């Protein structure tokens, strides 16, 4: 087993990469994948904190941490389903998957 | 250095480098889906090394589903299963690979300088045992779990309606 701090550092780096994907790219697919990675980074941090609590003898808190990680991953799968459908609808109606083309609400 | 730490460093470097390359050079849905599969499996391995067995299983299934969805989406949109084998200019490709390696190297450095990074330390217990996790998920967390299932059902129906509904007139 590895140290819980390593998981937290990896979670931070993955969160930064996901944030870069959302801010730097204009393609809806890549932005959707970036949001997925945000969820995954949060789930990894929950697992890391659960390990920290388990090492400190707080078993119930560790179980709740891993349950929270599972909840976050289920939310990520829900986002995946709806996000891909939205991207597909956008590509079908506007012939483009660029987020700048979805500007109907701009005043 | 323990073998677990070496494996963690390799998987973390793979995930970060893959993510950076995807951000910099991701252009085709099919190749992006396959790259996402590799990154997702690396993250699943990291969760397994961290002791979160069930979270790793969920992440494994999620990465498979996401990769399949992206690949089918790419095929559906482009209408073909092949992609052009075009490489970017050498200088640009070298710059991007160098950047990805720098990102991966930073993860390796961070993992190596962390205190108590697994060398000579007694193994800490796993995050949770299956019985406690099951009791928690279907006991106190039963209502949120049921609500999440309902949300997933609604999201699935909504996605189908978006995909198969009429286009804008």
XYZ file of C-alpha atoms in Angstrom:
276
model
C 0.000 0.000 0.000
C 1.129 3.548 -0.652
C 0.923 6.554 1.636
C -2.400 8.452 1.602
C -0.532 11.710 0.954
C 0.568 10.352 -2.439
C -3.082 9.875 -3.411
C -3.887 13.446 -2.389
C -0.996 14.864 -4.425
C -2.054 12.852 -7.468
C -5.626 14.052 -6.991
C -4.411 17.658 -6.980
C -2.365 17.200 -10.152
C -5.239 15.440 -11.945
C -7.613 18.241 -10.898
C -5.204 20.799 -12.367
C -4.968 18.890 -15.666
C -8.767 18.638 -15.836
C -9.122 22.372 -15.157
C -6.627 23.080 -17.939
C -8.657 20.905 -20.315
C -11.822 22.881 -19.540
C -10.214 26.321 -19.782
C -7.886 25.813 -22.752
C -10.005 23.779 -25.157
C -13.108 24.935 -27.001
C -14.273 21.478 -28.082
C -17.323 20.248 -26.155
C -16.033 16.673 -26.075
C -12.711 17.623 -24.494
C -14.472 19.921 -22.007
C -16.804 17.071 -21.097
C -13.814 14.791 -20.548
C -12.219 17.491 -18.381
C -15.319 17.613 -16.183
C -15.147 13.810 -15.933
C -11.586 14.060 -14.688
C -12.676 16.623 -12.098
C -15.074 14.039 -10.685
C -12.398 11.326 -10.779
C -9.863 13.578 -9.005
C -12.376 14.267 -6.240
C -13.070 10.524 -5.922
C -9.327 9.828 -5.605
C -9.062 12.456 -2.861
C -11.978 10.828 -1.013
C -10.148 7.478 -1.164
C -6.976 9.193 0.117
C -8.780 10.767 3.066
C -10.524 7.464 3.809
C -7.081 5.836 4.043
C -5.909 8.623 6.360
C -8.857 8.005 8.683
C -8.341 4.230 8.503
C -4.678 4.669 9.507
C -5.840 6.830 12.440
C -8.198 4.119 13.660
C -11.469 5.795 12.572
C -12.991 2.918 10.641
C -16.482 4.417 10.238
C -15.100 7.609 8.750
C -13.012 5.535 6.334
C -16.107 3.637 5.192
C -18.001 6.882 4.684
C -15.080 8.242 2.653
C -15.108 5.324 0.258
C -18.925 5.489 0.020
C -18.591 9.148 -0.941
C -16.050 8.206 -3.616
C -18.535 5.709 -5.073
C -21.265 8.365 -5.060
C -18.997 10.795 -6.904
C -18.175 8.164 -9.540
C -21.885 7.427 -10.052
C -22.450 11.161 -10.570
C -19.607 11.135 -13.088
C -21.311 8.365 -15.054
C -24.578 10.351 -15.033
C -22.716 13.385 -16.357
C -21.114 11.214 -19.031
C -24.481 10.064 -20.335
C -26.068 13.505 -20.461
C -22.903 15.267 -21.642
C -22.414 12.994 -24.627
C -26.083 13.387 -25.567
C -25.785 17.186 -25.433
C -22.619 17.121 -27.536
C -24.303 14.868 -30.069
C -27.366 17.129 -30.266
C -25.127 20.166 -30.713
C -23.101 18.465 -33.448
C -26.245 17.349 -35.235
C -28.055 20.702 -35.211
C -25.130 23.086 -35.722
C -22.650 20.813 -37.550
C -20.042 21.866 -34.991
C -18.846 20.756 -31.565
C -17.245 24.107 -30.742
C -18.648 25.635 -27.559
C -18.393 29.137 -29.043
C -21.062 28.205 -31.615
C -23.629 27.633 -28.846
C -24.255 31.326 -28.310
C -28.031 31.664 -28.668
C -28.429 33.002 -25.124
C -25.933 35.825 -25.604
C -27.548 39.246 -25.491
C 11.500 2.034 -2.734
C 8.720 -0.517 -2.468
C 7.183 -2.116 -5.545
C 3.831 -0.508 -4.696
C 5.413 2.940 -4.750
C 7.157 2.238 -8.073
C 3.869 1.056 -9.578
C 2.049 4.098 -8.211
C 4.637 6.465 -9.676
C 4.428 4.755 -13.089
C 0.627 4.806 -13.165
C 0.459 8.417 -11.964
C 3.000 9.537 -14.560
C 1.068 7.660 -17.260
C -2.230 9.235 -16.237
C -0.847 12.782 -16.026
C 1.180 12.529 -19.233
C -1.789 11.018 -21.071
C -4.059 13.761 -19.789
C -1.676 16.521 -20.843
C -1.222 15.003 -24.313
C -4.978 14.659 -24.651
C -5.466 18.330 -23.755
C -2.762 19.412 -26.190
C -3.351 17.059 -29.103
C -6.808 15.493 -28.725
C -8.530 15.955 -32.096
C -10.407 12.781 -33.000
C -13.102 11.223 -30.797
C -11.976 7.640 -31.475
C -8.362 8.227 -30.419
C -9.504 10.411 -27.523
C -11.759 7.588 -26.334
C -8.925 5.081 -26.408
C -6.612 7.500 -24.588
C -9.335 8.121 -22.005
C -9.556 4.356 -21.471
C -5.827 4.166 -20.722
C -5.974 7.111 -18.318
C -9.054 5.708 -16.589
C -7.429 2.304 -16.114
C -4.309 3.981 -14.668
C -6.465 5.918 -12.178
C -8.297 2.693 -11.314
C -4.927 1.054 -10.577
C -3.980 4.000 -8.357
C -7.227 3.688 -6.397
C -6.537 -0.042 -5.977
C -3.039 0.715 -4.666
C -4.635 3.198 -2.260
C -6.923 0.532 -0.812
C -10.221 1.711 -2.323
C -11.174 -1.590 -3.947
C -14.800 -0.802 -4.742
C -13.995 2.716 -5.883
C -11.373 1.190 -8.209
C -13.987 -1.222 -9.587
C -16.414 1.658 -10.227
C -13.685 3.673 -11.916
C -12.800 0.653 -14.083
C -16.397 0.277 -15.245
C -16.756 4.040 -15.735
C -13.619 4.297 -17.867
C -14.752 1.363 -20.028
C -18.191 2.929 -20.524
C -16.722 6.363 -21.271
C -14.246 4.979 -23.787
C -16.944 2.927 -25.536
C -19.257 5.935 -25.629
C -16.562 8.175 -27.099
C -15.555 5.595 -29.710
C -19.144 4.981 -30.822
C -19.796 8.714 -30.771
C -16.779 9.274 -32.998
C -17.871 6.597 -35.422
C -21.438 7.914 -35.444
C -20.421 11.486 -36.140
C -17.699 10.807 -38.660
C -19.447 7.895 -40.320
C -16.318 5.788 -40.524
C -14.195 3.684 -38.192
C -10.805 4.679 -39.581
C -8.942 7.882 -38.906
C -6.293 9.590 -40.988
C -2.790 8.755 -39.833
C -1.514 12.320 -39.756
C 1.343 13.300 -37.488
C 1.871 16.912 -36.425
C 5.100 18.731 -37.429
C 8.150 17.267 -35.610
C 8.926 20.412 -33.620
C 5.376 20.753 -32.348
C 5.162 17.058 -31.504
C 8.494 17.214 -29.653
C 7.307 20.229 -27.661
C 4.108 18.509 -26.623
C 5.840 15.273 -25.681
C 8.398 17.274 -23.686
C 5.612 19.107 -21.865
C 3.850 15.849 -21.065
C 7.094 14.340 -19.795
C 7.662 17.421 -17.645
C 4.213 16.989 -16.143
C 4.855 13.313 -15.503
C 8.267 14.091 -14.029
C 6.754 16.585 -11.614
C 4.392 13.889 -10.349
C 7.360 11.519 -9.882
C 9.332 14.168 -7.983
C 6.395 15.017 -5.751
C 5.797 11.343 -4.971
C 9.482 10.789 -4.151
C 9.959 13.753 -1.825
C 6.777 13.131 0.149
C 7.557 12.041 3.749
C 6.661 8.463 4.715
C 6.154 7.552 1.064
C 5.823 3.867 1.819
C 9.494 3.001 2.404
C 10.042 0.866 5.472
C 6.720 1.764 6.999
C 4.297 -0.797 8.318
C 1.376 -1.290 5.990
C -1.654 0.707 7.025
C -5.017 -1.074 6.901
C -7.185 -0.960 3.835
C -9.784 1.802 3.554
C -12.804 -0.350 4.368
C -13.995 -3.932 4.388
C -16.879 -5.053 2.138
C -19.287 -5.734 5.006
C -18.988 -2.226 6.475
C -19.250 -0.663 3.016
C -22.388 -2.634 2.193
C -23.971 -1.835 5.555
C -23.252 1.882 5.050
C -24.422 2.031 1.434
C -27.706 0.191 2.042
C -28.283 1.498 5.577
C -27.686 5.172 6.398
C -26.834 6.008 2.769
C -29.762 4.035 1.344
C -31.945 7.047 0.585
C -29.213 9.012 -1.249
C -28.318 5.854 -3.154
C -31.928 5.358 -4.265
C -32.169 9.034 -5.242
C -28.964 8.699 -7.255
C -30.407 5.685 -9.052
C -33.518 7.672 -9.915
C -31.391 10.545 -11.202
C -29.418 8.087 -13.323
C -32.654 6.735 -14.808
C -33.920 10.238 -15.586
C -30.558 11.158 -17.129
C -30.619 8.045 -19.319
C -34.141 8.748 -20.578
C -33.254 12.389 -21.175
C -30.119 11.430 -23.099
C -32.116 9.090 -25.319
C -34.672 11.837 -25.926
C -31.892 14.260 -26.876
C -30.222 11.823 -29.241
C -33.305 10.405 -30.944
C -35.518 13.497 -30.721
C -36.268 15.750 -33.638
C -33.585 18.231 -34.635
C -34.168 21.990 -34.598
C -36.578 23.195 -37.298
